[in-house]
PDB file of C-alpha atoms in Angstrom:
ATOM      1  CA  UNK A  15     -45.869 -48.452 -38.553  1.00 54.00           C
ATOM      2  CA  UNK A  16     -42.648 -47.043 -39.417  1.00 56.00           C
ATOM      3  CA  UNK A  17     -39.477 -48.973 -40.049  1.00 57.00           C
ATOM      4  CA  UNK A  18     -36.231 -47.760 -39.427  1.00 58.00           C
ATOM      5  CA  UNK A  19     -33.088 -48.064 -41.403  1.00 55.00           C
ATOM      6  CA  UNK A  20     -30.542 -49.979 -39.748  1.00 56.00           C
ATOM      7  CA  UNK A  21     -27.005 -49.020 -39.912  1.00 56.00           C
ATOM      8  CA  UNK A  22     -26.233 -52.387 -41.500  1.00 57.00           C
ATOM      9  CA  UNK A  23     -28.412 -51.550 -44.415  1.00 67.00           C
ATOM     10  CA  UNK A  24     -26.031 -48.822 -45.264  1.00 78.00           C
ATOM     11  CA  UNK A  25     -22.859 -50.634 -46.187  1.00 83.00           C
ATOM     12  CA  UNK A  26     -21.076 -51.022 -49.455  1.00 87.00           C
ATOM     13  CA  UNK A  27     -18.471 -52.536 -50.518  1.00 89.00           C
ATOM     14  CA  UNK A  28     -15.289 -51.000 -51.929  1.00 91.00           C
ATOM     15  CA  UNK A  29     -12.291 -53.028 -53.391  1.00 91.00           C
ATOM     16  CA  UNK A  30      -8.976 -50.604 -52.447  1.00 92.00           C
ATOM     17  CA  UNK A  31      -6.183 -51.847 -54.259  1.00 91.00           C
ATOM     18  CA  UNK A  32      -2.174 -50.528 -53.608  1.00 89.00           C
ATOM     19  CA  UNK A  33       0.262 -51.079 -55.568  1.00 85.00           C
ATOM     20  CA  UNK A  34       3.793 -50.656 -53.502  1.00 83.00           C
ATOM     21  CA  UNK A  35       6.316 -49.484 -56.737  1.00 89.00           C
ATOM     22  CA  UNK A  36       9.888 -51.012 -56.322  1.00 91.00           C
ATOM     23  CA  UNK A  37      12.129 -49.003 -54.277  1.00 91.00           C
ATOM     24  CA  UNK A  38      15.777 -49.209 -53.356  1.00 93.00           C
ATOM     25  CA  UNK A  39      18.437 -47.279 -51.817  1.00 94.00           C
ATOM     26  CA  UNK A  40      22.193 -47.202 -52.358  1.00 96.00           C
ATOM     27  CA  UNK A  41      24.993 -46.218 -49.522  1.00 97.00           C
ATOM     28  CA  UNK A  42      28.661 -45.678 -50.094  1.00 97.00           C
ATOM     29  CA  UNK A  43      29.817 -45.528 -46.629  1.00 97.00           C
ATOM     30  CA  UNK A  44      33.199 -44.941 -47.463  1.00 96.00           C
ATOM     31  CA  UNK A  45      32.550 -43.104 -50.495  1.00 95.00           C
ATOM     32  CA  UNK A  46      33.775 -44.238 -54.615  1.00 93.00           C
ATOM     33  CA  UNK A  47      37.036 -43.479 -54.739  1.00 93.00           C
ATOM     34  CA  UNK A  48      40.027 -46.083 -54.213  1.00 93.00           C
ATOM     35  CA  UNK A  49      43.617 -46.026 -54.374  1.00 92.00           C
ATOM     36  CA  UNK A  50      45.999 -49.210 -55.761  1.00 90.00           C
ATOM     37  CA  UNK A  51      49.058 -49.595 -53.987  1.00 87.00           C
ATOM     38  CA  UNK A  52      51.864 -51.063 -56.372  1.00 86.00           C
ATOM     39  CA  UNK A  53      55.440 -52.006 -54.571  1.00 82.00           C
ATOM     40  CA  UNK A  54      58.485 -50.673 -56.298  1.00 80.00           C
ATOM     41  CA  UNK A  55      60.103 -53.865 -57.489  1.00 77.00           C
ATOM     42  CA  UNK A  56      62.497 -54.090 -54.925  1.00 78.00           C
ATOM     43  CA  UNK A  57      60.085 -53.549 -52.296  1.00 74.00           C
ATOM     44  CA  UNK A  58      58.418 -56.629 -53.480  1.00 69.00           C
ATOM     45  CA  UNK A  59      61.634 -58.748 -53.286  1.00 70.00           C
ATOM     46  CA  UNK A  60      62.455 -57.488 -49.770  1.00 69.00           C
ATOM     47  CA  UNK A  61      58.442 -58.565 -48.401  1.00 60.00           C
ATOM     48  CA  UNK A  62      57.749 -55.240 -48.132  1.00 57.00           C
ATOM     49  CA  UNK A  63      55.000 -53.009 -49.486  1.00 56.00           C
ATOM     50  CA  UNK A  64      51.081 -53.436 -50.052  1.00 54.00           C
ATOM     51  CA  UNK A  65      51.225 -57.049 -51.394  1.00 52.00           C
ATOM     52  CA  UNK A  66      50.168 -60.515 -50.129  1.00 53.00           C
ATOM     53  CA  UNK A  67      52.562 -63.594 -49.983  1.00 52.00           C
ATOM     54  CA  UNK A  68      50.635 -66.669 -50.678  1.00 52.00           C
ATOM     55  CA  UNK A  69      51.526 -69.781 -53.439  1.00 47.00           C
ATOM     56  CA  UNK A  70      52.498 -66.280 -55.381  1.00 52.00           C
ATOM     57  CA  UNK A  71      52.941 -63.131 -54.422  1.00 57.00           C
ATOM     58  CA  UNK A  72      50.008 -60.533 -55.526  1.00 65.00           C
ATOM     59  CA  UNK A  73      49.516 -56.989 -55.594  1.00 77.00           C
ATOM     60  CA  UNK A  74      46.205 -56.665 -53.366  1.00 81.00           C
ATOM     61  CA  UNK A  75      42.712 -55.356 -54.769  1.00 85.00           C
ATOM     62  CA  UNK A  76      41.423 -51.948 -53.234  1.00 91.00           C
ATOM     63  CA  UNK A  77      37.286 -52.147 -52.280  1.00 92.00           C
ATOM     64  CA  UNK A  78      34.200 -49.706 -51.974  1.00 94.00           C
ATOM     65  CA  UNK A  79      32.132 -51.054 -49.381  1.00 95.00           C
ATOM     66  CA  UNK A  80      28.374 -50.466 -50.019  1.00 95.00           C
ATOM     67  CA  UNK A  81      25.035 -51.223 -48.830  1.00 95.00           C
ATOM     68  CA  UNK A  82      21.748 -52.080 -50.873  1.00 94.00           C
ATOM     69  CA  UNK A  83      18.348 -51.859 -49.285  1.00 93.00           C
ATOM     70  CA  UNK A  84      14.723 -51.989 -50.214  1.00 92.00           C
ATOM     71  CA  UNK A  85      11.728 -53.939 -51.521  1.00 91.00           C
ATOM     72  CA  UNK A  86      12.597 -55.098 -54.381  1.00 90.00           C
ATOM     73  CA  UNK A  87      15.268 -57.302 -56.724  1.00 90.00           C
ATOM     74  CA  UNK A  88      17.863 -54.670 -57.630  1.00 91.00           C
ATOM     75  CA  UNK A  89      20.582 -54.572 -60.231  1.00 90.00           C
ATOM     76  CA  UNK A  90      23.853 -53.386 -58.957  1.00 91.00           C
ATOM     77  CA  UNK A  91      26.379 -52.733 -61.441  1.00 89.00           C
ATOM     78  CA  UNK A  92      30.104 -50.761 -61.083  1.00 89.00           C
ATOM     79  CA  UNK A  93      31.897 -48.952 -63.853  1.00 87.00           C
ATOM     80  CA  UNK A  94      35.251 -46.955 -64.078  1.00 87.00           C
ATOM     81  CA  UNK A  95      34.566 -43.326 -62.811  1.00 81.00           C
ATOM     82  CA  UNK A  96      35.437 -40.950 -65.740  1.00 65.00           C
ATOM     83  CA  UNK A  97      37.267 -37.775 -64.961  1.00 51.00           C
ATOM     84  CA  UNK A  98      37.876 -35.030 -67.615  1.00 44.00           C
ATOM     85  CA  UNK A  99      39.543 -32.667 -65.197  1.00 46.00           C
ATOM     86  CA  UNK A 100      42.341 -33.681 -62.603  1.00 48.00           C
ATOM     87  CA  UNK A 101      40.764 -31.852 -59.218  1.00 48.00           C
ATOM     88  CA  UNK A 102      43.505 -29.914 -57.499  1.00 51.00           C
ATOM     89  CA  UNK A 103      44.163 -32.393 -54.950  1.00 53.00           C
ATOM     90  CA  UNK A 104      45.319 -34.354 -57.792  1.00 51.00           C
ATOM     91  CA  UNK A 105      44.369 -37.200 -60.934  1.00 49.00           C
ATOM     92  CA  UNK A 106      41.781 -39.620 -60.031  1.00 55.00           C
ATOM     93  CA  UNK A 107      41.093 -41.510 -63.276  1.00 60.00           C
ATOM     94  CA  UNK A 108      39.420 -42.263 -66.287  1.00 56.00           C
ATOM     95  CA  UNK A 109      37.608 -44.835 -67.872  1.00 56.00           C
ATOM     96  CA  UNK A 110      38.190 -46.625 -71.072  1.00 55.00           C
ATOM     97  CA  UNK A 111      37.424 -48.504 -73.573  1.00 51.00           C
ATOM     98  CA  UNK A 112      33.124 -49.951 -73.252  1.00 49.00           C
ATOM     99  CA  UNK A 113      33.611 -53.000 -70.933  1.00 48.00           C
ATOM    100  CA  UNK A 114      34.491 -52.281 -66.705  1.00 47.00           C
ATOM    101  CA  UNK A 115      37.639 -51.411 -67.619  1.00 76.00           C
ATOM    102  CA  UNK A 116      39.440 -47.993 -66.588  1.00 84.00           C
ATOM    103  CA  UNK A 117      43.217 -46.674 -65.394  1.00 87.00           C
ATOM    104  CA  UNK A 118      44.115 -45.288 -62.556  1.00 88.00           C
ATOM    105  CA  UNK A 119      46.077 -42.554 -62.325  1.00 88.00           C
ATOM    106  CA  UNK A 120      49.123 -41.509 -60.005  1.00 88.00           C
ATOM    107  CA  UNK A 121      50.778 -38.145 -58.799  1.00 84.00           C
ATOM    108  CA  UNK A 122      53.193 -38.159 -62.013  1.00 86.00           C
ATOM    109  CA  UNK A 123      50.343 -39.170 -64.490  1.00 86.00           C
ATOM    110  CA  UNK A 124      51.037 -42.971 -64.556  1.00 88.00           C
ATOM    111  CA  UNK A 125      48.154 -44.794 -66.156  1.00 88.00           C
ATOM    112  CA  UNK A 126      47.393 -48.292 -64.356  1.00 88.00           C
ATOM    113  CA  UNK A 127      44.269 -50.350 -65.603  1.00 87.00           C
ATOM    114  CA  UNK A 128      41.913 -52.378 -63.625  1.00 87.00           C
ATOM    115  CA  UNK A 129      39.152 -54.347 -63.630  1.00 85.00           C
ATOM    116  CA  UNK A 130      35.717 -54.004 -61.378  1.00 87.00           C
ATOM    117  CA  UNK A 131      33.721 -56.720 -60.288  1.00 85.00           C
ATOM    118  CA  UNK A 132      31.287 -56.900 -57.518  1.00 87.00           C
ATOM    119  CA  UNK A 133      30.963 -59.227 -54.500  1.00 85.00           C
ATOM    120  CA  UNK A 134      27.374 -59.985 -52.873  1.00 81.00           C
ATOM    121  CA  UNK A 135      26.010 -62.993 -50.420  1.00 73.00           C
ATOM    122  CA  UNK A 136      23.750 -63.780 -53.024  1.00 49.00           C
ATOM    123  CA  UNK A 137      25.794 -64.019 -56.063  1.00 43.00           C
ATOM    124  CA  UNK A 138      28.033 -66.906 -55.000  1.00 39.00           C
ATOM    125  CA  UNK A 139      29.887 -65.203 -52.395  1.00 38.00           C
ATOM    126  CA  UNK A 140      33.134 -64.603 -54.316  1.00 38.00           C
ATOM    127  CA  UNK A 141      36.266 -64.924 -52.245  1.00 38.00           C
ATOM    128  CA  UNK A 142      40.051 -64.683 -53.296  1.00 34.00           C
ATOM    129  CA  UNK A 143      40.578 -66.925 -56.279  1.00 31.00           C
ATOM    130  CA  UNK A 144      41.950 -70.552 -55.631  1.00 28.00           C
ATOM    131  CA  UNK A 145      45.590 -69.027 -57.092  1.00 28.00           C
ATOM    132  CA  UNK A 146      46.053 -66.792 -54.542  1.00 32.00           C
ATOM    133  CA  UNK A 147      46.848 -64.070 -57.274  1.00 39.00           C
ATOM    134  CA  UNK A 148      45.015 -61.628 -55.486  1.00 47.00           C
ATOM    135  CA  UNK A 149      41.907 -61.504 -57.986  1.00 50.00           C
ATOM    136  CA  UNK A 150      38.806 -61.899 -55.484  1.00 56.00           C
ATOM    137  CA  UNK A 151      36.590 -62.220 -59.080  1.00 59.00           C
ATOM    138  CA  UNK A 152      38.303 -65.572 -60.534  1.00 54.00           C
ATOM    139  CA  UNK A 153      39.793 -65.000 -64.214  1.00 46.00           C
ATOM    140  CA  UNK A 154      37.100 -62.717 -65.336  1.00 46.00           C
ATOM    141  CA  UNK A 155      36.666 -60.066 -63.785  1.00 46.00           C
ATOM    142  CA  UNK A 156      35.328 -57.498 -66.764  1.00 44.00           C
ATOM    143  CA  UNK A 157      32.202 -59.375 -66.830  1.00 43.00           C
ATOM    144  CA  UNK A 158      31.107 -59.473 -63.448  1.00 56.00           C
ATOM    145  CA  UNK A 159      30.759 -55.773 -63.523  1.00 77.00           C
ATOM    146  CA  UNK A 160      26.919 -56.430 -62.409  1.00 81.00           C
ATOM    147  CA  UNK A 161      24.941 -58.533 -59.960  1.00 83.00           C
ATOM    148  CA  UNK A 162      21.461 -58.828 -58.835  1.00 85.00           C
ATOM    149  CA  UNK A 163      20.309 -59.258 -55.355  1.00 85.00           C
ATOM    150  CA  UNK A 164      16.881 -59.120 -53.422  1.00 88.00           C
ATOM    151  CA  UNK A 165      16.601 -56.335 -50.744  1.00 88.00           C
ATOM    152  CA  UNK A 166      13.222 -57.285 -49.576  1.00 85.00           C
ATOM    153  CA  UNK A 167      14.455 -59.636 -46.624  1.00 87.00           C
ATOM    154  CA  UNK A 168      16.822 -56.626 -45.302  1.00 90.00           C
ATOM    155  CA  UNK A 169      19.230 -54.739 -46.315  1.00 93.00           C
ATOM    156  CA  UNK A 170      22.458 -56.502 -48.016  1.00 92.00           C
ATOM    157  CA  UNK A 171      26.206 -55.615 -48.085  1.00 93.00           C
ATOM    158  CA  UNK A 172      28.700 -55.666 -51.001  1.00 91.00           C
ATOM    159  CA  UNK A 173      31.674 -55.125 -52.190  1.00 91.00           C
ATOM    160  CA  UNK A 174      33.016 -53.686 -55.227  1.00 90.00           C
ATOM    161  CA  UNK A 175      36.653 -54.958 -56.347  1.00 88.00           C
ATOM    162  CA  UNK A 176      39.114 -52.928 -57.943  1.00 89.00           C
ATOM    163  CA  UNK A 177      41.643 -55.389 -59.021  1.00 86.00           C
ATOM    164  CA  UNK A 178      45.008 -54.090 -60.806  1.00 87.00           C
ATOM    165  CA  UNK A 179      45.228 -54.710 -64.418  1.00 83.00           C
ATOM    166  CA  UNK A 180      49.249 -56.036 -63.294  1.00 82.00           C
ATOM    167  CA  UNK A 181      50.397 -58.541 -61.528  1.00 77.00           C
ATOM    168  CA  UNK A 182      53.394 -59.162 -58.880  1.00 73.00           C
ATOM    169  CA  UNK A 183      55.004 -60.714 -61.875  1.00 76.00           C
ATOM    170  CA  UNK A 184      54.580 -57.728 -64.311  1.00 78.00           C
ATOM    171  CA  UNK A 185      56.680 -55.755 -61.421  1.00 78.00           C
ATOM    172  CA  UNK A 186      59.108 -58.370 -60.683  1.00 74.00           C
ATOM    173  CA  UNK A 187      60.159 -58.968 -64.343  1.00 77.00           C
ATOM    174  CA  UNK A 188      60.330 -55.048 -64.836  1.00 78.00           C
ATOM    175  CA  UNK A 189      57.223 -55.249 -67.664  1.00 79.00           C
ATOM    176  CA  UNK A 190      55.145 -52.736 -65.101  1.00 78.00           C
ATOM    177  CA  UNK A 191      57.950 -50.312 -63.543  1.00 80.00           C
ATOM    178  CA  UNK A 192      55.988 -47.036 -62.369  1.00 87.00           C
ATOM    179  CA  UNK A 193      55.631 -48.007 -58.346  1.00 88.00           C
ATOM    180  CA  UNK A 194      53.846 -45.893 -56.792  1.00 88.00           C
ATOM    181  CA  UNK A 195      49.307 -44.989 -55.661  1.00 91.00           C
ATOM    182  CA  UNK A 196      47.235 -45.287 -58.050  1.00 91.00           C
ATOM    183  CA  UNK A 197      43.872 -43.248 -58.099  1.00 91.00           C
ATOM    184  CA  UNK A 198      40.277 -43.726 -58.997  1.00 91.00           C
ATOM    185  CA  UNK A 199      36.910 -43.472 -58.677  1.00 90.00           C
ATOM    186  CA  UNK A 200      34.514 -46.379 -59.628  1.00 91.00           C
ATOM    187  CA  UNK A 201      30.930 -45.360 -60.006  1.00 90.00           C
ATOM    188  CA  UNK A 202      27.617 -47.762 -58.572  1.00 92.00           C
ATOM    189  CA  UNK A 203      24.438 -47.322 -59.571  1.00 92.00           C
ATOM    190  CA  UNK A 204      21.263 -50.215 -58.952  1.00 92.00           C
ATOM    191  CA  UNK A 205      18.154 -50.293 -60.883  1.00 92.00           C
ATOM    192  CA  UNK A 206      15.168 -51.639 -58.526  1.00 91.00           C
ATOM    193  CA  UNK A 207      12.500 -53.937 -60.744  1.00 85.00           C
ATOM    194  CA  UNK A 208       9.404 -55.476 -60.318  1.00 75.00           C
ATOM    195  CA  UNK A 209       8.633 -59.079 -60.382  1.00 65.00           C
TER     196      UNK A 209
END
């Protein structure tokens, strides 16, 4: 008598493995470039112009909104956009020097320097420093030009600070006397990693 093969006989066994690589994806919703707004002194004595009155008055930081999303722990990290040529509509900046430190630039060439530093949910949630001096990144900025975050639980939103390298009192006193907008472009890149 015959026998016949079963179906079940003719199984084997394969082990599939997949291996998901890191991704992550960057959005600028309001794009990278920014503009200071520094008072003429005696707009600043007067309560007017783009500057908050607190314990002291401050000059106010300018942001770039952005969003990180993925799989994956990413490294976001801002740096002073470098411009070689002015575009017609006008100067936007430069960087300088190695740390996140650039100048701004205004209509009549005016060099203002700032500091970067970024603000995420997961990297202590950085709010305006306890001086009111309108530095949202404490008293050192240049080195919290980088943060890390995880995407994997949804995407996250940041901020990236552009804080003026003056303050209300550099104005007042006359040390810092070219009023006027500043302009420049900060550039973010993140680097998605494996655990």
């Amino acid at each position: 008598m015959a026998q016949r093969a079963s179906a079940a006989d003719d199984t084997a066994k394969i082990n599939i493995s997949i291996r998901v690589t890191p991704i992550a994806q960057l959005e600028l919703p309001e794009g990278t470039v920014f503009e200071l707004h520094i008072p003429s002194r005696a707009q600043g004595l007067e309560g007017s112009g783009p500057f908050t009155r607190g314990p002291a008055p401050h000059l106010d930081s300018a942001q770039v909104p952005f969003t990180v999303s993925g799989n994956a722990r990413v490294t976001v990290s801002a740096a002073p956009g470098a411009v070689l040529d002015a575009p017609p509509e006008g100067p936007v900046g430069r960087a300088s020097g190695t740390g996140p430190t650039g100048k701004a630039l205004s209509d009549t060439g005016a060099e203002l320097p700032y500091y970067l530093c970024i603000e995420l949910p997961e990297s202590g949630g950085r709010g305006p420093s306890s001086a009111g001096l309108g530095n949202p990144c404490g008293t050192n900025p240049g080195h919290q030009a980088t943060s890390r975050v995880d995407t994997a639980q949804g995407p996250i939103s940041g901020v990236v600070h552009v804080v003026p390298g003056v303050m209300w009192g550099d104005v007042a006193s006359r040390s810092f006397d070219n009023p006027g907008i500043y302009r420049g472009e900060v550039q973010v890149t993140i680097t998605a990693r494996e655990e």
